[in-house]
Coordinates of C-alpha atoms in Angstrom, one line a residue:
Chain J
M7 CA 157.1 90.2 22.3
T8 CA 160.1 90.3 20.8
H9 CA 162.6 92.3 20.9
T10 CA 163.0 93.3 17.3
P11 CA 166.1 93.8 15.9
A12 CA 167.4 96.5 14.9
A13 CA 166.5 97.1 11.6
P14 CA 168.6 98.8 9.8
L15 CA 172.0 96.4 10.5
A16 CA 169.9 93.1 9.8
G17 CA 171.3 91.3 6.3
R18 CA 174.1 92.6 5.2
V19 CA 173.1 95.7 2.9
R20 CA 175.3 96.4 -0.4
H21 CA 175.1 99.9 -0.8
A22 CA 174.9 99.8 -5.0
R23 CA 173.2 102.8 -6.8
P24 CA 169.9 101.2 -8.1
R25 CA 170.0 102.4 -11.7
A26 CA 168.1 105.0 -13.7
T27 CA 168.3 103.4 -16.9
R28 CA 165.7 101.1 -16.6
R29 CA 162.9 101.0 -18.5
G30 CA 159.7 100.8 -17.5
R31 CA 159.0 103.6 -15.6
G32 CA 156.1 101.7 -14.3
R33 CA 157.3 98.6 -12.4
P34 CA 158.2 99.9 -9.2
L35 CA 155.6 101.3 -8.6
L36 CA 153.7 98.2 -10.0
Y37 CA 156.0 96.6 -6.9
L38 CA 154.9 98.8 -4.1
L39 CA 151.4 97.6 -5.2
P40 CA 150.7 95.5 -2.9
A41 CA 153.1 97.0 0.1
A42 CA 150.9 100.1 -0.3
A43 CA 146.8 98.1 -0.6
V44 CA 147.7 96.8 2.3
L45 CA 149.9 99.8 4.2
V46 CA 147.4 102.8 3.5
P47 CA 144.2 101.4 5.0
L48 CA 146.4 99.3 8.0
F49 CA 148.8 101.7 8.7
G50 CA 148.4 104.9 7.4
Y51 CA 144.8 105.7 7.4
P52 CA 144.7 104.0 11.6
I53 CA 147.3 106.9 12.2
Y54 CA 145.2 109.5 10.8
M55 CA 142.1 107.9 12.5
L56 CA 143.3 107.8 15.9
G57 CA 144.0 111.5 15.2
L58 CA 140.6 112.1 14.2
L59 CA 139.2 110.1 16.6
S60 CA 141.1 112.9 19.7
V61 CA 139.3 116.4 18.8
F62 CA 136.0 114.0 18.9
D63 CA 133.7 113.0 22.2
Y64 CA 133.5 109.4 21.0
R65 CA 132.8 107.3 24.0
Q66 CA 130.4 104.7 24.7
A67 CA 127.0 106.4 24.1
Q68 CA 128.0 107.3 20.6
V69 CA 129.7 103.5 19.9
S70 CA 125.9 102.3 21.2
G71 CA 124.4 105.6 18.6
G72 CA 122.5 106.7 21.6
E73 CA 123.8 109.9 21.2
P74 CA 125.9 112.0 18.3
T75 CA 128.7 111.9 17.4
R76 CA 130.4 116.1 19.2
F77 CA 133.7 117.4 17.7
I78 CA 135.5 119.5 20.8
G79 CA 138.6 120.6 18.8
L80 CA 141.3 120.6 20.8
G81 CA 138.9 119.2 24.8
N82 CA 140.2 115.8 25.1
Y83 CA 144.3 117.1 25.3
A84 CA 142.2 120.4 27.4
T85 CA 140.8 117.0 30.2
L86 CA 144.3 115.4 28.9
F87 CA 147.2 117.7 30.3
G88 CA 144.6 118.7 33.6
D89 CA 144.3 116.0 34.8
E90 CA 147.5 115.0 37.2
R91 CA 147.0 111.2 36.6
F92 CA 148.2 111.8 33.0
W93 CA 151.1 114.0 34.7
S94 CA 151.9 111.3 37.4
I95 CA 151.4 108.0 33.9
L96 CA 154.1 110.5 31.8
L97 CA 156.7 110.6 34.1
Q98 CA 157.2 107.6 36.1
T99 CA 156.5 106.0 32.1
L100 CA 159.8 108.3 31.1
V101 CA 161.7 106.9 34.7
F102 CA 161.4 103.8 34.1
A103 CA 161.9 103.9 30.1
V104 CA 165.1 105.7 31.3
A105 CA 166.1 102.8 33.8
L106 CA 165.6 100.6 31.2
V107 CA 167.8 101.7 29.2
V108 CA 170.6 102.7 31.4
V109 CA 170.4 98.6 33.1
T110 CA 169.5 97.0 29.4
L111 CA 173.0 99.4 28.0
A112 CA 174.9 98.2 30.9
V113 CA 174.3 94.3 31.0
G114 CA 174.1 94.6 27.2
A115 CA 177.4 96.1 26.9
T116 CA 178.8 94.7 29.6
L117 CA 178.7 90.9 28.9
A118 CA 179.6 92.3 25.2
V119 CA 182.8 93.2 26.5
V120 CA 183.0 89.3 28.9
L121 CA 182.2 87.7 25.5
T122 CA 185.1 89.0 23.3
R123 CA 187.1 87.2 26.7
A124 CA 185.7 83.9 27.1
G125 CA 186.8 80.9 25.9
R126 CA 184.9 79.4 22.9
W127 CA 182.3 77.4 25.4
P128 CA 181.5 80.0 28.0
R129 CA 181.0 82.4 24.3
L130 CA 178.3 79.4 23.3
L131 CA 176.4 79.2 26.8
L132 CA 176.0 82.6 27.1
S133 CA 174.6 83.0 23.6
L134 CA 172.5 80.4 23.6
A135 CA 171.2 81.3 27.0
A136 CA 170.9 84.4 25.9
M137 CA 168.4 83.8 22.7
A138 CA 166.1 81.6 24.7
A139 CA 165.6 85.1 26.7
W140 CA 165.3 86.8 23.1
A141 CA 163.2 84.0 21.5
A142 CA 160.5 84.6 24.7
P143 CA 157.6 85.8 23.9
A144 CA 156.8 89.4 26.2
M145 CA 153.6 87.0 26.7
T146 CA 154.9 83.4 28.4
G147 CA 158.3 85.8 29.3
S148 CA 155.8 87.7 31.7
T149 CA 154.1 84.1 32.9
V150 CA 157.4 82.3 34.4
W151 CA 158.4 85.5 35.7
M152 CA 155.3 86.2 37.6
F153 CA 155.4 82.6 38.5
L154 CA 159.1 83.5 40.1
F155 CA 158.4 85.8 42.3
D156 CA 154.6 84.9 43.2
A157 CA 153.4 85.6 46.9
D158 CA 153.3 81.7 47.7
L159 CA 154.9 79.8 45.8
G160 CA 157.5 81.6 44.1
L161 CA 160.4 80.5 43.9
V162 CA 162.3 83.5 45.6
N163 CA 160.2 84.1 48.4
Q164 CA 160.6 80.5 49.5
V165 CA 164.5 80.7 48.6
L166 CA 164.4 84.0 51.3
G167 CA 162.3 83.1 53.3
L168 CA 160.0 85.8 52.8
D169 CA 156.7 84.7 53.9
G170 CA 153.8 85.3 51.5
F171 CA 155.7 88.9 50.7
N172 CA 153.5 90.1 47.4
W173 CA 156.3 91.5 44.6
F174 CA 153.1 93.5 42.9
Y175 CA 151.6 95.8 45.6
D176 CA 153.7 98.6 46.1
K177 CA 154.0 100.4 42.6
W178 CA 158.2 101.1 42.5
V179 CA 158.6 97.1 43.7
A180 CA 156.2 95.7 40.9
F181 CA 158.3 98.6 39.2
G182 CA 161.0 96.5 39.7
V183 CA 160.7 93.1 39.5
I184 CA 158.5 94.3 35.3
G185 CA 162.2 96.3 35.0
A186 CA 164.1 92.9 35.6
T187 CA 161.5 91.1 32.8
V188 CA 162.3 93.3 30.5
V189 CA 165.3 93.4 31.1
W190 CA 165.5 89.7 31.1
H191 CA 163.8 89.8 27.3
S192 CA 166.6 92.7 25.6
F193 CA 169.6 92.6 26.7
P194 CA 170.6 90.0 24.4
L195 CA 169.9 92.3 21.3
V196 CA 172.2 95.1 22.8
M197 CA 175.2 92.3 23.7
V198 CA 174.9 89.9 19.9
T199 CA 174.9 93.9 18.5
L200 CA 177.4 95.5 20.4
Y201 CA 180.0 92.3 20.6
A202 CA 179.2 91.9 16.3
G203 CA 180.7 95.5 16.8
I204 CA 183.9 94.7 18.8
Q205 CA 184.1 91.5 16.8
A206 CA 185.3 94.0 13.4
I207 CA 187.4 96.3 15.5
P208 CA 190.9 95.7 13.6
H209 CA 193.2 93.2 15.8
S210 CA 195.8 95.5 15.4
V211 CA 193.6 98.4 17.5
R212 CA 193.3 96.2 20.6
E213 CA 196.9 95.0 21.3
A214 CA 198.0 98.7 19.8
A215 CA 196.3 99.9 23.2
W216 CA 197.4 97.0 25.0
L217 CA 201.0 96.8 24.4
D218 CA 200.6 100.7 25.1
G219 CA 200.2 100.1 28.8
A220 CA 196.3 100.5 28.9
S221 CA 194.3 99.1 31.1
E222 CA 190.4 96.8 29.9
W223 CA 188.9 99.7 31.5
Q224 CA 190.1 102.3 29.8
S225 CA 190.1 100.6 26.7
F226 CA 186.6 100.5 27.0
W227 CA 186.0 103.7 27.5
R228 CA 188.6 105.7 25.4
I229 CA 189.4 103.6 22.1
I230 CA 186.2 100.6 21.6
L231 CA 183.5 103.0 22.2
P232 CA 184.3 105.3 21.0
I233 CA 185.0 103.7 18.0
L234 CA 181.5 102.0 18.1
R235 CA 179.4 105.3 18.9
P236 CA 177.7 105.6 16.0
L237 CA 176.1 101.4 17.0
V238 CA 176.1 101.9 20.2
T239 CA 173.8 105.7 19.1
I240 CA 171.3 103.3 17.2
V241 CA 171.0 100.5 19.9
V242 CA 170.0 103.1 22.9
I243 CA 167.9 105.2 20.6
Q244 CA 166.4 101.6 19.3
S245 CA 166.6 100.2 23.2
I246 CA 164.4 103.8 24.1
I247 CA 162.0 102.9 21.5
W248 CA 161.4 100.0 22.9
D249 CA 160.6 100.4 26.5
F250 CA 158.7 104.1 26.1
K251 CA 156.2 100.8 24.5
I252 CA 156.1 97.9 26.8
F253 CA 153.1 96.9 27.0
T254 CA 152.1 93.1 27.5
Q255 CA 155.2 92.7 30.4
I256 CA 153.4 95.4 32.1
Y257 CA 149.3 94.5 31.4
V258 CA 149.9 90.4 32.1
M259 CA 151.8 91.0 35.1
T260 CA 149.9 93.6 36.4
N261 CA 146.6 92.1 36.1
G262 CA 146.0 95.6 33.3
G263 CA 148.2 98.2 34.9
G264 CA 147.9 97.8 38.8
I265 CA 145.6 98.6 41.0
A266 CA 144.1 102.6 40.3
L267 CA 146.5 102.2 37.2
Q268 CA 149.3 103.0 39.6
N269 CA 151.5 100.5 36.7
S270 CA 150.6 102.2 33.2
V271 CA 153.0 103.9 31.4
L272 CA 151.7 105.9 28.6
N273 CA 150.8 103.4 26.1
V274 CA 148.5 101.3 28.2
Y275 CA 146.5 103.6 30.4
A276 CA 145.8 104.6 26.4
Y277 CA 143.7 101.3 25.9
Q278 CA 143.0 101.2 29.4
T279 CA 141.2 104.4 29.2
A280 CA 139.2 103.4 25.9
F281 CA 137.6 99.9 26.2
G282 CA 138.4 99.8 29.6
S283 CA 136.7 103.0 30.8
S284 CA 135.1 103.1 26.7
E285 CA 136.7 107.1 26.7
Y286 CA 137.8 106.5 22.9
G287 CA 138.4 110.2 22.3
L288 CA 140.3 110.9 25.0
G289 CA 142.2 107.4 25.1
S290 CA 143.2 108.5 21.7
A291 CA 144.7 111.6 22.4
I292 CA 147.2 110.3 24.6
G293 CA 148.3 107.7 21.5
V294 CA 149.0 110.5 20.0
V295 CA 151.0 112.4 22.7
M296 CA 153.1 109.1 22.2
T297 CA 152.9 108.8 18.9
L298 CA 153.9 112.4 18.4
I299 CA 157.0 111.9 21.4
L300 CA 158.0 108.8 19.0
L301 CA 158.4 110.9 16.2
V302 CA 161.4 113.1 17.7
I303 CA 163.2 110.1 19.5
T304 CA 163.0 108.7 15.2
M305 CA 164.7 111.5 14.3
F306 CA 167.2 111.1 15.7
Y307 CA 167.2 108.1 15.1
I308 CA 167.5 108.8 11.2
R309 CA 169.7 111.4 12.6
A310 CA 171.9 108.5 13.6
L311 CA 172.2 105.8 11.4
Y312 CA 172.5 108.8 8.1
R313 CA 175.9 109.1 10.0
T314 CA 176.7 105.5 10.6
G315 CA 177.2 106.1 6.4
E316 CA 174.1 103.2 5.9
R317 CA 172.6 105.1 2.4
L318 CA 169.0 104.4 1.8
Chain L
M24 CA 196.2 87.8 31.4
K25 CA 194.8 84.3 33.3
R26 CA 193.8 84.9 35.0
A27 CA 191.2 87.5 32.7
R28 CA 190.2 84.9 30.9
L29 CA 189.3 83.0 34.2
A30 CA 186.9 86.2 35.6
A31 CA 185.3 86.6 32.4
N32 CA 184.8 82.6 31.6
T33 CA 182.9 83.0 35.4
V34 CA 181.1 85.6 34.1
A35 CA 179.4 84.5 31.4
I36 CA 178.8 81.1 32.8
V37 CA 176.7 83.0 35.9
A38 CA 175.1 85.8 33.5
A39 CA 174.2 82.2 31.1
V40 CA 173.1 79.9 34.2
V41 CA 171.2 84.0 35.2
T42 CA 169.7 84.3 31.6
F43 CA 168.2 80.5 31.8
F44 CA 167.3 79.9 34.6
P45 CA 163.3 81.4 33.8
I46 CA 163.2 78.9 30.7
Y47 CA 164.6 76.0 33.0
W48 CA 161.7 76.8 35.2
M49 CA 159.3 77.2 33.1
A50 CA 160.2 73.9 31.5
L51 CA 160.6 72.2 35.2
S52 CA 157.1 73.6 37.0
A53 CA 155.5 72.3 33.8
L54 CA 156.8 68.4 34.2
K55 CA 156.2 68.7 37.9
P56 CA 154.2 66.5 39.4
A57 CA 150.9 69.4 41.2
G58 CA 152.6 67.9 44.5
E59 CA 155.2 69.4 43.7
I60 CA 154.4 73.0 42.7
Q61 CA 152.3 73.3 46.2
S62 CA 155.0 72.4 48.0
L63 CA 156.3 74.5 50.6
Q64 CA 159.8 72.7 49.7
V65 CA 161.0 74.4 46.0
R66 CA 163.5 72.3 44.4
P67 CA 165.5 72.4 41.9
W68 CA 164.5 69.7 40.5
T69 CA 161.9 67.1 39.9
L70 CA 162.4 63.1 40.2
A71 CA 159.4 62.2 39.3
P72 CA 158.2 64.3 35.9
T73 CA 154.8 64.0 34.2
L74 CA 153.2 65.3 31.8
E75 CA 150.2 66.0 33.9
H76 CA 149.7 69.6 32.9
F77 CA 150.3 68.5 29.5
E78 CA 147.7 66.8 29.5
R79 CA 145.7 68.9 30.9
V80 CA 146.1 72.3 29.1
L81 CA 146.0 70.2 25.8
G82 CA 142.5 68.5 27.1
G83 CA 140.9 70.5 28.0
E84 CA 139.9 74.5 27.7
N85 CA 139.7 73.7 23.8
F86 CA 144.5 74.9 23.7
A87 CA 144.3 72.6 20.8
R88 CA 141.9 74.6 19.4
Y89 CA 144.4 77.6 20.2
L90 CA 146.8 76.0 19.5
L91 CA 146.0 75.4 15.6
N92 CA 144.6 79.4 15.4
S93 CA 147.8 80.5 16.8
L94 CA 149.5 78.7 14.5
M95 CA 147.2 79.2 11.3
V96 CA 147.5 83.3 11.6
A97 CA 151.6 82.8 11.5
L98 CA 151.4 81.1 8.6
A99 CA 149.0 83.2 6.7
V100 CA 151.2 86.7 7.9
V101 CA 155.0 85.1 6.9
A102 CA 153.7 83.9 3.6
L103 CA 151.3 87.2 2.2
S104 CA 154.7 89.7 4.0
A105 CA 156.9 86.8 2.5
L106 CA 155.8 88.2 -1.5
V107 CA 154.6 91.9 -0.8
A108 CA 157.6 91.7 0.8
F109 CA 160.2 90.7 -1.7
L110 CA 158.0 93.2 -4.3
A111 CA 158.1 95.9 -2.8
A112 CA 162.2 95.2 -1.9
V113 CA 162.6 94.7 -5.1
A114 CA 161.1 98.5 -6.0
V115 CA 163.2 100.3 -3.7
T116 CA 166.3 98.3 -4.2
R117 CA 166.5 98.1 -8.5
F118 CA 164.6 101.5 -9.5
T119 CA 165.2 104.9 -8.8
F120 CA 161.7 107.2 -8.9
R121 CA 160.7 110.0 -6.9
F122 CA 159.9 109.8 -3.9
R123 CA 162.1 106.2 -3.3
T124 CA 163.8 108.2 0.0
T125 CA 160.9 109.2 1.4
V126 CA 158.9 105.6 0.8
L127 CA 162.2 103.9 2.9
I128 CA 162.0 106.4 5.6
M129 CA 158.5 106.1 6.2
F130 CA 159.3 102.1 5.8
L131 CA 161.6 102.8 8.9
V132 CA 159.4 105.8 10.6
A133 CA 156.9 103.3 10.9
Q134 CA 158.5 100.5 13.3
M135 CA 158.2 103.1 15.9
V136 CA 154.7 103.9 15.4
P137 CA 152.4 102.4 19.4
V138 CA 150.4 99.8 17.7
E139 CA 148.7 100.0 21.6
A140 CA 147.4 103.2 20.2
L141 CA 147.0 102.4 17.2
T142 CA 144.1 99.6 18.7
I143 CA 141.9 101.8 19.8
P144 CA 141.3 103.8 15.6
L145 CA 141.5 100.0 14.4
F146 CA 138.9 98.7 16.7
F147 CA 136.8 100.4 15.0
L148 CA 138.4 99.9 11.8
V149 CA 137.8 95.8 11.9
R150 CA 134.7 96.7 12.9
D151 CA 133.8 98.5 9.8
I152 CA 135.2 96.4 7.4
G153 CA 134.0 93.5 9.6
T154 CA 129.7 94.4 8.6
A155 CA 130.7 94.5 5.0
V156 CA 133.2 92.2 4.7
P157 CA 132.3 89.8 8.1
G158 CA 135.8 86.9 6.8
V159 CA 137.4 90.4 8.6
G160 CA 135.9 91.8 11.0
L161 CA 136.0 91.4 14.7
N162 CA 136.0 87.4 16.2
T163 CA 137.7 86.2 13.1
L164 CA 140.7 85.7 12.9
G165 CA 141.2 87.2 9.3
S166 CA 141.5 90.2 11.3
L167 CA 144.6 88.8 13.2
V168 CA 146.4 88.5 10.0
L169 CA 145.6 91.8 7.8
V170 CA 146.8 93.6 11.7
H171 CA 149.5 91.4 11.7
L172 CA 150.1 91.5 8.0
A173 CA 150.2 95.4 8.0
F174 CA 152.5 95.6 10.8
S175 CA 155.1 92.8 10.3
L176 CA 155.8 94.8 6.7
P177 CA 157.9 97.5 7.5
F178 CA 159.9 95.4 8.9
A179 CA 160.0 92.5 7.2
I180 CA 160.7 95.2 4.0
W181 CA 163.7 96.8 5.9
M182 CA 165.3 93.6 6.1
M183 CA 164.5 92.2 2.3
R184 CA 166.1 95.5 1.0
G185 CA 169.1 93.8 2.3
F186 CA 168.7 90.6 0.7
V187 CA 168.4 91.5 -2.3
A188 CA 171.0 94.4 -2.6
A189 CA 173.3 91.5 -2.3
V190 CA 172.9 89.3 -5.5
P191 CA 175.2 91.3 -7.9
E192 CA 172.8 92.4 -10.5
A193 CA 175.0 90.9 -13.4
L194 CA 172.3 87.9 -13.0
E195 CA 169.9 89.9 -14.0
E196 CA 171.2 91.4 -17.0
A197 CA 172.7 88.4 -17.6
A198 CA 169.1 86.4 -18.5
M199 CA 167.8 90.3 -19.8
I200 CA 170.1 89.8 -22.9
D201 CA 169.4 86.6 -22.5
G202 CA 166.4 87.1 -24.0
A203 CA 164.2 87.2 -20.5
S204 CA 161.4 88.9 -19.6
R205 CA 161.5 91.4 -16.0
P206 CA 158.9 88.6 -14.9
V207 CA 160.5 85.3 -15.2
V208 CA 163.8 86.8 -13.8
L209 CA 162.0 88.2 -11.1
W210 CA 160.3 85.0 -10.4
R211 CA 163.1 82.5 -11.9
I212 CA 166.3 84.0 -10.8
L213 CA 166.1 86.8 -8.0
F214 CA 162.9 84.4 -6.0
P215 CA 165.2 81.8 -5.4
L216 CA 168.5 83.3 -4.8
V217 CA 166.6 84.9 -2.2
A218 CA 165.3 82.5 -0.4
P219 CA 167.5 82.2 2.7
G220 CA 166.7 86.1 3.3
L221 CA 162.7 85.2 3.0
I222 CA 163.8 82.1 5.4
A223 CA 164.6 84.2 8.3
T224 CA 162.4 87.6 7.0
G225 CA 159.2 85.3 8.0
V226 CA 161.0 83.5 11.2
F227 CA 160.8 86.9 12.5
S228 CA 156.8 87.8 11.3
F229 CA 156.4 84.0 12.6
I230 CA 157.4 85.5 15.4
T231 CA 155.7 88.4 15.7
A232 CA 152.7 87.1 14.8
W233 CA 152.5 84.6 17.4
N234 CA 153.4 86.2 19.9
D235 CA 150.5 89.3 19.8
F236 CA 148.6 89.9 22.7
I237 CA 146.8 93.3 22.2
F238 CA 144.1 91.9 19.2
A239 CA 144.1 89.2 20.0
R240 CA 142.6 90.8 23.3
T241 CA 141.1 92.8 21.9
F242 CA 139.1 91.8 18.3
I243 CA 138.4 88.4 19.4
I244 CA 135.8 89.4 22.0
S245 CA 132.8 86.8 22.2
A246 CA 133.9 84.3 18.9
K247 CA 135.8 81.8 21.5
D248 CA 136.8 79.9 18.7
N249 CA 138.7 81.6 17.8
Q250 CA 141.3 82.9 20.3
T251 CA 145.0 82.4 19.8
L252 CA 146.7 81.6 22.7
P253 CA 148.0 84.5 24.3
A254 CA 144.5 84.6 25.8
A255 CA 143.7 81.4 25.9
L256 CA 146.5 81.6 28.6
L257 CA 145.1 84.3 30.7
V258 CA 142.1 81.2 30.8
F259 CA 144.8 79.8 33.7
F260 CA 145.2 83.1 35.7
K261 CA 141.9 82.6 38.7
P262 CA 141.2 85.0 41.1
D263 CA 141.4 82.5 44.3
E264 CA 144.4 80.4 43.3
N265 CA 146.4 80.5 40.1
D266 CA 146.8 77.0 38.2
W267 CA 150.9 77.8 37.8
G268 CA 151.5 74.2 37.0
G269 CA 148.7 74.6 33.7
I270 CA 150.2 78.5 33.2
M271 CA 153.8 76.9 32.9
A272 CA 153.1 74.2 30.8
A273 CA 150.8 76.5 28.3
S274 CA 153.6 78.8 28.0
T275 CA 156.4 75.5 27.8
L276 CA 153.7 75.5 24.5
M277 CA 154.4 78.3 23.4
T278 CA 157.5 79.4 23.4
I279 CA 159.1 76.3 21.7
P280 CA 158.3 77.1 18.7
V281 CA 159.0 80.7 18.6
L282 CA 163.2 79.2 19.7
I283 CA 163.2 76.2 17.3
F284 CA 162.4 79.2 14.4
F285 CA 165.2 81.6 16.3
V286 CA 167.6 79.0 16.8
A287 CA 167.1 78.5 12.7
V288 CA 168.2 81.9 11.6
Q289 CA 170.1 82.7 14.6
R290 CA 173.9 82.5 12.5
R291 CA 171.9 84.7 9.9
L292 CA 171.3 87.0 12.9
V293 CA 174.1 87.5 13.6
A294 CA 176.6 87.3 10.7
G295 CA 174.1 90.0 9.5
L296 CA 174.9 92.9 12.5
G297 CA 177.9 92.2 12.2
G298 CA 177.9 92.7 8.1
A299 CA 176.1 95.5 9.0
V300 CA 178.7 97.1 10.7
K301 CA 181.5 96.3 8.3
D302 CA 180.4 97.6 5.8

């Protein structure tokens, strides 16, 4: 999946306040009608249904009509919170997401600074390469990295002289390879956004720092970063949301979550619980937990947006 | 200063090579003869490029059909989402009304919803709709168009909003004073002016639909003819030995269209990002 670019940053927004004096009060609603006709049944209703399913005992027997659907209140949640596997998957989802965010930002920020220093051709080369990685579908990115790390025919094993080493056997080694694939897909967004941000800082500011004898390191941490703080916050939160929702890479590279779901994150766990084990109610409960966590992160995101002065 | 420039150039070039390498390796492996892929002496080039993998991929396993399916779904999503997003963007930029900010925030929050978790209710929803309207039930391409439309809209509206806001309102006002009706202003004046924005937005909708893996996997269960590319790619994974030549050729075919589209809009994208910062 191509990393959705920082949504609110895209497009050139001139904040002209809409006027209240327009004639035809029903017109905006008329224009919103097609969007509502799509989003209410296909987006709003499924969210409601997800919550609803999570409080029912809904398994294969109920789907096929063999047994009546039973309301069990918070029963699914009780099962979930009592299950050690849920907690360990929740923990590894968080650890994996945090690691991904840190590495993506470190790589993206470093290369953004490199871009500002590099000459024309190296800059163009890196931009184009990053675009290619950004554009590559998550699916094909996963297949290529799988091939590179293949036990028998993979380039990595042959170069390192590891004969038949299986990179997807050990849980954390597999997470490492998946993580590398994800970072490869997602650092370009961070790099391009921060590079654009740095370019927007008036040259005189950086020059003044240089004249005052600030080192590269100092001027990055003391000048560039503080000025870009709102932008960095948005990129960080976007990365958290994105890395928390990783699905395709894990599903494809570990064939559905790995041996005994050892490499799954909440997203994959919810999907496998529902469609793999036909525990649709329980799977929905996991989905609700995930949605709530993302909602909290989104609150911070909206607050950060307001800070940058983006007027809604 | 000069040494810093040299170091930056070196890092940039090394990073570019490393970043591009997987794409290169994919295309190269797709062109390598089967014998060279199997060989334990890997070389980062080939002296005997062949199209045998592409021929096998496009010839067998209905792959060409899947390619066409993916294309049809993606194009339908692009056309519909451009139209719907344009209207919605006009509503939220050119008018004030109650709950306007609420609506905007909802478009934003919608982008964060874990789509994968929603496959569970959507599966049952699509199954039920299918009994009433067979064209959009399980195993149909119509169902994929609908869900991709829904999931690409919030972002498309958010993006279009920027492009609509960038058109000076004076233009529309002048036309209205000259006696043009609102629909005329909308379709004859505003619509052509935001065409670049529509294209950029459309590309992102295209990519969302094209790259989809989970919905195709969940909704298209038994109808072999209605598979799309990602599922078709999995055919080449075999329990005993993966057909890497085929996988790489199929992956290349799947990557090329998005790569072209992405390069086409990247200028606008970067400009947009920069513009937002300058504001």
